[in-house]
Structures are given as C-alpha cells and as structure tokens.
Coordinates of C-alpha atoms (C1' of nucleotides) in Angstrom, one line a residue:
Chain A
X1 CA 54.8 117.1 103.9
X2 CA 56.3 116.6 107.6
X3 CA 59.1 113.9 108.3
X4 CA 57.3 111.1 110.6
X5 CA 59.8 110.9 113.7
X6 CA 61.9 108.3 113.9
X7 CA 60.3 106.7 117.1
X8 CA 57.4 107.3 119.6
X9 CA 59.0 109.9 121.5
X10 CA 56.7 109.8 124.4
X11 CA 57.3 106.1 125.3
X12 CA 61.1 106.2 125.2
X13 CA 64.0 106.3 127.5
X14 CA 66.7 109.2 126.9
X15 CA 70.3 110.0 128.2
X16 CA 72.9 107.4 129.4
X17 CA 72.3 103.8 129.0
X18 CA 71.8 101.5 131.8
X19 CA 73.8 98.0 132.3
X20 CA 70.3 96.1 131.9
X21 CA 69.5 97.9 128.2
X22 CA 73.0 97.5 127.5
X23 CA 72.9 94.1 128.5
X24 CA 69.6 93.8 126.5
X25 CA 70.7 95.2 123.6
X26 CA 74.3 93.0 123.5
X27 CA 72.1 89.6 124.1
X28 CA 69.5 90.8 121.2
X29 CA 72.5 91.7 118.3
X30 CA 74.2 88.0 119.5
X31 CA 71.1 86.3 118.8
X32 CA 70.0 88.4 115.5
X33 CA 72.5 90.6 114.4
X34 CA 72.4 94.1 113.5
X35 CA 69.6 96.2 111.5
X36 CA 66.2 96.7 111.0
X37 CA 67.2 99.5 114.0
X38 CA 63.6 100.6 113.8
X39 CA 61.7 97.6 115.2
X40 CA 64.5 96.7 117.4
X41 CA 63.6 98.2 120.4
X42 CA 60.5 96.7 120.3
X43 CA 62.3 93.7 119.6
X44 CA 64.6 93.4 122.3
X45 CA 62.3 95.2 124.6
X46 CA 63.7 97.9 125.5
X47 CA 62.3 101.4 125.4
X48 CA 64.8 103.1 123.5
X49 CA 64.7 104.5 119.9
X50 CA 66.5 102.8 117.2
X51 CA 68.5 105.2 116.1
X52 CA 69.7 105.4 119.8
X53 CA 70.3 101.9 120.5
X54 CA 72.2 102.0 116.9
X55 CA 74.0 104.8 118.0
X56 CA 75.1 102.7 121.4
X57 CA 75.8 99.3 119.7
X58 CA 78.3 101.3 117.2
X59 CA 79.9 103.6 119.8
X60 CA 79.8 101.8 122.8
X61 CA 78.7 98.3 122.9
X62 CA 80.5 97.0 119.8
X63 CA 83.0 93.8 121.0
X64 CA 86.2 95.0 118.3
X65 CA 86.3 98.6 119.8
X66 CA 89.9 99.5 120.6
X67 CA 88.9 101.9 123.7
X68 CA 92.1 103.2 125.3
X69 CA 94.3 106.3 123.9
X70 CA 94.9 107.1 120.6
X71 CA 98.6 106.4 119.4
X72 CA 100.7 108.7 118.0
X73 CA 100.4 106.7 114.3
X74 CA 96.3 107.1 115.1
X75 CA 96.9 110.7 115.4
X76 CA 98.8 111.1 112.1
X77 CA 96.8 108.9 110.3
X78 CA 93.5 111.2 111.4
X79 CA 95.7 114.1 110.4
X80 CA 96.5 112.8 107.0
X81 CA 92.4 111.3 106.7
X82 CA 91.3 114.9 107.7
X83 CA 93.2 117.1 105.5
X84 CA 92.1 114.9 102.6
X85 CA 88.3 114.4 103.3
X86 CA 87.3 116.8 105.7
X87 CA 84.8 116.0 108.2
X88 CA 84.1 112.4 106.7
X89 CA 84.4 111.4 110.0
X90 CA 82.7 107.8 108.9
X91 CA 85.2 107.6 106.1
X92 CA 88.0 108.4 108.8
X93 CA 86.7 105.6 110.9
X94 CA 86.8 103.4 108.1
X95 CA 90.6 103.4 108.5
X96 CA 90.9 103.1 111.8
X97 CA 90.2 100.0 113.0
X98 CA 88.5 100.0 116.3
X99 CA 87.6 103.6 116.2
X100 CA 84.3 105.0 115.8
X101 CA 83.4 108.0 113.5
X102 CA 81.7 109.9 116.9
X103 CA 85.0 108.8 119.0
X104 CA 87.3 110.4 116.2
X105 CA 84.5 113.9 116.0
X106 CA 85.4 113.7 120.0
X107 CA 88.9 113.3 119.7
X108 CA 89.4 115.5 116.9
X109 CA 87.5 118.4 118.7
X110 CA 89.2 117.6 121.7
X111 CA 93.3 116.8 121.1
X112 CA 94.1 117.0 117.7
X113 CA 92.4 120.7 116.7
X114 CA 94.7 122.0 120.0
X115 CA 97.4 119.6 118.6
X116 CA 97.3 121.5 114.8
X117 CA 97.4 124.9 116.5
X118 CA 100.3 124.3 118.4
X119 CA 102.2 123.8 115.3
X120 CA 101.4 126.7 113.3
X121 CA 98.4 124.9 111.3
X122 CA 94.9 125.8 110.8
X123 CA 93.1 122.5 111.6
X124 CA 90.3 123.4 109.4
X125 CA 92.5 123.7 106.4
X126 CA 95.4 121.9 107.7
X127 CA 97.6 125.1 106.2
X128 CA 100.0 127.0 107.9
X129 CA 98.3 129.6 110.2
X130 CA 99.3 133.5 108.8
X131 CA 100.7 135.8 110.7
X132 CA 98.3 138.7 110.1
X133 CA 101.5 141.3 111.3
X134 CA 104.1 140.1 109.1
X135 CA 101.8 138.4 106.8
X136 CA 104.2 135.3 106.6
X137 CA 103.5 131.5 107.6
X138 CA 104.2 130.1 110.6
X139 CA 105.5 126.6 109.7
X140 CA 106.1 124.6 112.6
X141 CA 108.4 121.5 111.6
X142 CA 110.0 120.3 115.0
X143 CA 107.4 118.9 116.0
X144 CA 108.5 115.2 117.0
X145 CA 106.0 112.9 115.5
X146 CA 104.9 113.6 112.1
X147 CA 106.9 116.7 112.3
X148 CA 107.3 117.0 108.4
X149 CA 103.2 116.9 108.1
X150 CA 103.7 121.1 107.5
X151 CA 106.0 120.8 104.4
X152 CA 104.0 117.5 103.0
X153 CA 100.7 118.8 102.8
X154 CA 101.2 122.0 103.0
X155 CA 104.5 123.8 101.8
X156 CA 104.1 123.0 98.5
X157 CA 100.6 122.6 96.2
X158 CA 102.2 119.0 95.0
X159 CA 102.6 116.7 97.3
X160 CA 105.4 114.6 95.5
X161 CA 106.8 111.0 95.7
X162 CA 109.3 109.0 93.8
X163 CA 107.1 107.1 91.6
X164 CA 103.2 109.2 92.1
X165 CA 102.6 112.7 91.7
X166 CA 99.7 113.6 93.7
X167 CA 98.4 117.3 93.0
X168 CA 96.1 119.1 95.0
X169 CA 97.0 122.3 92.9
X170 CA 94.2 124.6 91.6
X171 CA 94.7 125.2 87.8
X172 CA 93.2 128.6 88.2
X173 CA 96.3 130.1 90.0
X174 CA 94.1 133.7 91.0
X175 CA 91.5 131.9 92.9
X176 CA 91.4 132.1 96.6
X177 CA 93.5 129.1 98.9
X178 CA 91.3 126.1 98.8
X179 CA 91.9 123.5 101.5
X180 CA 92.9 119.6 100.4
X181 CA 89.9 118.1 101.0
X182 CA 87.8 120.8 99.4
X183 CA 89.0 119.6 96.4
X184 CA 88.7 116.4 97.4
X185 CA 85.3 116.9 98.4
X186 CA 84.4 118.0 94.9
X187 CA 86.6 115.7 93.2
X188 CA 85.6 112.3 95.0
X189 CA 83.1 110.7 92.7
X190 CA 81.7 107.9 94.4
X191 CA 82.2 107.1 97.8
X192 CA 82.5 103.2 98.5
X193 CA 82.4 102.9 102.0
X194 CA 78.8 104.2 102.5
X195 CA 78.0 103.2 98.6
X196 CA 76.6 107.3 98.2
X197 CA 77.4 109.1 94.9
X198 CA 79.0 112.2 95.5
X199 CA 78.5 114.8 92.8
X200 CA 80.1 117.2 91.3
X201 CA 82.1 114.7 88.7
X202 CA 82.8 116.9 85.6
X203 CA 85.0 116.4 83.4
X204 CA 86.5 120.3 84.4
X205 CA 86.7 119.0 87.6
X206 CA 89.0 115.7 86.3
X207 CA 90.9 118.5 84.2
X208 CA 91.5 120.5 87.5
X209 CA 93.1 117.5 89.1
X210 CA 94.5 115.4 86.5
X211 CA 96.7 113.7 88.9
X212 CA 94.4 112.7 91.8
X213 CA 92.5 109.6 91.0
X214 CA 89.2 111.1 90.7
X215 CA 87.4 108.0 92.5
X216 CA 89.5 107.9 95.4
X217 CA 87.5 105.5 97.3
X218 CA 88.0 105.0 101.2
X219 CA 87.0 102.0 102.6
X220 CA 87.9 99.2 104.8
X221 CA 91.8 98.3 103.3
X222 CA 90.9 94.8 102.8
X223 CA 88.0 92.3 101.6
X224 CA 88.8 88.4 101.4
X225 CA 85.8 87.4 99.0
X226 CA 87.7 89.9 96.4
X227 CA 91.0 88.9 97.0
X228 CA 92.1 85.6 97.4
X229 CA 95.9 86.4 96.7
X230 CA 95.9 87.2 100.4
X231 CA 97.0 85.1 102.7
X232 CA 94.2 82.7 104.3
X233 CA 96.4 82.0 107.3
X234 CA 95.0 82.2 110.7
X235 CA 96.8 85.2 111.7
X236 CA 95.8 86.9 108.3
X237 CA 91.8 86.1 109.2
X238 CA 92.4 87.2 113.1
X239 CA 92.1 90.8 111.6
X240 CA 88.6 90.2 110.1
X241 CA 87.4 91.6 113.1
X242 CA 83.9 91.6 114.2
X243 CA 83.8 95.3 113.3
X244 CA 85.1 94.5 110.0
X245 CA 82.3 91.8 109.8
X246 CA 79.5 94.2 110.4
X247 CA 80.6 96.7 108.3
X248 CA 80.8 94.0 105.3
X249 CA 77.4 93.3 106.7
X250 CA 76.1 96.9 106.5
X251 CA 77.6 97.3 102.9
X252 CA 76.2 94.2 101.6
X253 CA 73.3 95.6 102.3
X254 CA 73.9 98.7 100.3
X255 CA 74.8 96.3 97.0
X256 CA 78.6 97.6 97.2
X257 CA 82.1 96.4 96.5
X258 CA 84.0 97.0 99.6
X259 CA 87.8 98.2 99.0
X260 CA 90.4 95.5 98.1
X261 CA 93.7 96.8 98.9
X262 CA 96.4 94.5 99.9
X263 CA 98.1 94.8 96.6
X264 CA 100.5 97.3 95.9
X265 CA 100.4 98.6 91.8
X266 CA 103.8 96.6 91.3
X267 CA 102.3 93.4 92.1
X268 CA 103.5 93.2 95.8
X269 CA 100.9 92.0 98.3
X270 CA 100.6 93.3 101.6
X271 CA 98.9 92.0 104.3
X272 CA 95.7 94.3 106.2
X273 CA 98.2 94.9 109.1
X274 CA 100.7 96.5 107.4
X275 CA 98.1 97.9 105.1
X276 CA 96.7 99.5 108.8
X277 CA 100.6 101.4 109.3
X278 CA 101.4 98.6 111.9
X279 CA 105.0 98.4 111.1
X280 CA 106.9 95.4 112.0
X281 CA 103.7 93.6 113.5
X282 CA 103.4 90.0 114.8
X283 CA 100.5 90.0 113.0
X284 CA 102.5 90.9 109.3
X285 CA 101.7 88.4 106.9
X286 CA 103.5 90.1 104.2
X287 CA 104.4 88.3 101.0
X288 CA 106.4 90.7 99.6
X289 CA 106.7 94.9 100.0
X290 CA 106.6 97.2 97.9
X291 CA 110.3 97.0 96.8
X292 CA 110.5 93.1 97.0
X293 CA 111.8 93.0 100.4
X294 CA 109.8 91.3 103.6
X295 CA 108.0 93.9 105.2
X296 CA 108.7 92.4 108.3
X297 CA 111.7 94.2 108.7
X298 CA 110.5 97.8 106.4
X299 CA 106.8 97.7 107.4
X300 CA 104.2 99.3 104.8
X301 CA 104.3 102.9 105.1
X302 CA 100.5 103.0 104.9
X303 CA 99.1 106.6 103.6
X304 CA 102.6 107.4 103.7
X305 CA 103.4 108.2 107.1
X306 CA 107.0 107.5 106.8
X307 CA 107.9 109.5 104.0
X308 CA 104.9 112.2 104.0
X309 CA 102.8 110.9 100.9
X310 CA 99.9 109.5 100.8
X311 CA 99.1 106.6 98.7
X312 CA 96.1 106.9 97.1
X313 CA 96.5 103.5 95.3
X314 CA 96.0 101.9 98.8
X315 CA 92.4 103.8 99.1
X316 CA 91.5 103.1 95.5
X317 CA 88.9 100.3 94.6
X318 CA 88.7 98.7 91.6
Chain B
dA1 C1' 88.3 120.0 151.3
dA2 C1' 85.6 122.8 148.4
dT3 C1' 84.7 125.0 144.2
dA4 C1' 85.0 126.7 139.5
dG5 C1' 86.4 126.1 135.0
dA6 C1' 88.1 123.1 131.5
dA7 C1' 88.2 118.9 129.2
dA8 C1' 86.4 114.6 127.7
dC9 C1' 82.9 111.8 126.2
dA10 C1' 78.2 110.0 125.4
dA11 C1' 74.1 110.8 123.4
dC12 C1' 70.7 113.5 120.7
dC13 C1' 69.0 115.9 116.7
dG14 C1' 68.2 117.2 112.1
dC15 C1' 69.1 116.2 107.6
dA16 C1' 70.9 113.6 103.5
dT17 C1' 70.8 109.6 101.1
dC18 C1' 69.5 105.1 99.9
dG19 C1' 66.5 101.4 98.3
dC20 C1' 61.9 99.8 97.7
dC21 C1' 57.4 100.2 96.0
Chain C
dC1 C1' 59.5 109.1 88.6
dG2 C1' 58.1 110.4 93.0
dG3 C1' 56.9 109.2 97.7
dC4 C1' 58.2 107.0 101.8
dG5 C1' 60.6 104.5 105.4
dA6 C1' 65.1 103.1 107.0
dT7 C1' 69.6 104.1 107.9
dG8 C1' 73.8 106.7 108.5
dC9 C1' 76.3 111.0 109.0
dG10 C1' 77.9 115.2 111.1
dG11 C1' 77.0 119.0 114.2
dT12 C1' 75.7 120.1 118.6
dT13 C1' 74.5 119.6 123.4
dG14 C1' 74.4 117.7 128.0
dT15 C1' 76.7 115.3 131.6
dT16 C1' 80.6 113.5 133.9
dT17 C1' 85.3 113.7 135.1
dC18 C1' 89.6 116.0 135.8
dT19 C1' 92.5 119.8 137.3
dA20 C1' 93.8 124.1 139.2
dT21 C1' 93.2 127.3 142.7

DNA sequence: AATAGAAACAACCGCATCGCC
DNA sequence: CGGCGATGCGGTTGTTTCTAT
C-alpha cells in the first residue's frame, strides 16, 4: 500500500520563501491560527505544501523566536539536553525558549560538535575521546565555561549531588560503554512534550536504573492552568510567550498534560525564568529558592549548570 | 579583486506516530 | 483492530555567506 504524498507536487513552489508567501502565510496564522497544515496552503493561497509552510512558520516566521547567537548558558544547556536525550532535538527545543529544534540540529552540527572535540569529548557520546596510542582519556577540564562538564557527566558513571543521586550506571558491569542518553532513550517511558509513548518500559529496564526517574518527561518548564501557586504577576505572564502559546496549542491537541515545574520537591517555587537558568533576571519572580533564600540574588541553577547536576525533578511531570 | 573552500543556515524528504473512523 | 490522513521529527541536502589565499 503506497503513502499518498503529502501535497500535489506538481503545483507547488520549492526552495527559499519569498516576502509575499511569507507575508501571506504571517497574515493567514494571525487571522486563524496554526494547524490543519494540509489545507492551508490552499487556504491562504499560496502554492506551497503544508508541511513546508509548517516548516517556515516554526523556523522562521514564528514572532517569539530569539534569532541572534546562542549564549554560552544556551550552549551548556544543549550540552547537558544532548548527552541526556540524544538527538531529541524537539525535546532540546523544548527547553530553549526561542530556539527551534532545526536551529539547535544546525547549531549543534555546526559549533557545538567542533566545540566537544576541542575538549577531549566525543560529541556523540559526550565521553572523553580515547587515545587509541596510550589507550587513556583525554579529559579536558580548563575549558572556561562549563569546564567541569568532563568530570560531571562523564568521569564517573554517577553523577552525584547533595540531596539526588542520579545514575546512569549499567548494572551489567562487562557490557560495552553505553552513552547517557542511550539509556535514557530506553529508559524514558513516555515522552510528554510530543504526548508519544516511548517503549521499552520493563521492569529490568527500571531495575537497571533505579535511580533515574524512569518517566523523565521534558517539556515546556511551566504551565499556568496546572499551577496556580505561581505567580500571576504581569512579569510572571510576559514569559507565556507566543511560542509557549502555540506549543500549549499543539499539545492540547494531542490530549496531554504539559510539564508543571516551578516547584522545587521542598516546596520552594520558582518562577519560569529562573526555571530557564536566567540567573539573577529582571524578570525573576521567585518566591522562594531552593534553600529558602530569594533567588534574586542565588538564581536557580536550572539542570544544574552551576554545580554539574542535573535536576531531573525540574523535567519531571506529574 | 577574484576565487576556492569552509561554514552557516534554510528547506526538503522520508518515516514514525498519533488520532479518528 | 486495522486503515488512513495529519502532523511532527530527525537526517540530509542545497544554497548562501564568510574567510583565507
């Protein structure tokens, strides 16, 4: 049974966009949203397919994208996002405010792999790169920001923190290295953000990582509807972003819970800023951090970039 | 100033997955 | 339960821009 294509190939426009479909497309979304991709072309007349003008609106067109460099935090937190899903760019995105799944692929294959080399580590598996002469790792840990990236994720198998032990270790100590997010990919039970089930939850594979939170969940680090401990002030709402708008609208749509976050396990709520890694921002609506003191002046160390963990109650849903 | 090669980025393509019927 | 259409994701390619010579 053949897959119908996706459009009428013969009638449609291909390579870059021109300023009257973008204009076209920008004036269609305003007046009727996003979706039904298929008959929007048509729609908004424009000769395009709708996986194309999809493709556009999200990576180009979209109002809330950032644009501009990626900051040294951006690059960390990609780092951190990589080594524990993989290529889930999407899920990467998700994080990122303003950033695009395709611009992160770009970026990745662009900076950040030559960025990972230069330090001794293997971007695919974010471990240290072997000598094959001496046969010993190359650990690279003078590098300036997120310097101490090598001995978090990968000088040890536990990644360890005062309060959470987060284990990525393999209980069967005579099988081959496995990269992070290989196990994560095989632990990760049901991923929120797009609202797929992921397989491969066994109760061996729960055994295997007993410490990991086998429905790490990545999604956008804050939702109002589910949590109205957070504050409603006008600074708080400024960060519902359009982006963060659509992508409510796009999960709706798939009859999923998006991720709460904001609250820490001891009670402490943070605001989506700090939630973000934006230390000390304006923006910082902060009731309390995570050891009772204003995070105006600590800042949530989201995924852990201060201290090298990750924390995986941030990315979990309930 | 011209050119080649590298880098960056936008867009396409195929496939996986979802929800509906 | 299976088929099908719609959507989203990730890999790849094509084009443009930048840089070195």
């Amino acid at each position: 049974m053949g897959r119908s294509p996706c459009c009428e190939k013969a009638h449609t426009n291909k390579g870059a966009w021109t300023k009257e479909e973008d204009d076209r497309l920008i004036s269609y979304i305003r007046a009727h949203g996003e979706g039904c991709w298929r008959s929007l072309p048509k729609a908004a007349g424009l000769l395009r397919c709708g996986k194309s003008c999809r493709l556009r609106w999200i990576n180009y067109l979209r109002p809330d994208l950032k644009r501009g460099n990626f900051s040294e935090e951006e690059d960390e937190l990609i780092i951190k996002l990589h080594s524990l899903l993989g290529n889930k760019w999407s899920l990467i995105a998700g994080r990122l405010p303003g950033r695009t799944d395709n611009e992160i692929k770009n970026y990745w294959n662009t900076h950040i792999r030559r960025k990972l080399l230069n330090r001794g580590i293997d971007p695919a598996t974010h471990r240290p790169i072997t000598d094959p002469d001496t046969n010993q790792t190359n650990i690279n840990t003078t590098t300036a920001a997120g310097g101490n990236l090598n001995q978090n994720i990968n000088s040890s198998p536990e990644v360890t923190t005062g309060a959470t032990t987060i284990s990525f270790a393999s209980t069967t100590p005579n099988s081959p290295a496995t990269t992070t997010h290989d196990l994560v990919k095989k632990e990760i039970s049901s991923d929120s953000f797009t609202g797929r089930k992921i397989k491969n939850q066994s109760p061996e594979n729960q055994e295997r990582c007993p410490d990991l939170n086998l429905e790490l969940r990545i999604g956008p680090p804050h939702h109002q509807h589910q949590n109205n401990t957070l504050s409603s002030s006008s600074s708080t709402s400024s960060y519902m972003t359009q982006h963060q708008q659509s992508v409510e609208y796009h999960h709706h749509h798939h009859h999923q819970t998006l991720v709460t976050g904001g609250r820490t396990s001891g009670g402490a709520i943070i605001c989506f800023t700090c939630s973000m890694g934006m230390k000390n921002s304006k923006e910082c609506s902060c009731t309390m951090s995570l050891n009772g003191t204003s995070s105006n002046s600590t800042g949530y160390d989201f995924l852990g970039l201060k201290n090298g963990a990750l924390d995986y109650r941030s990315l979990e849903m309930k």
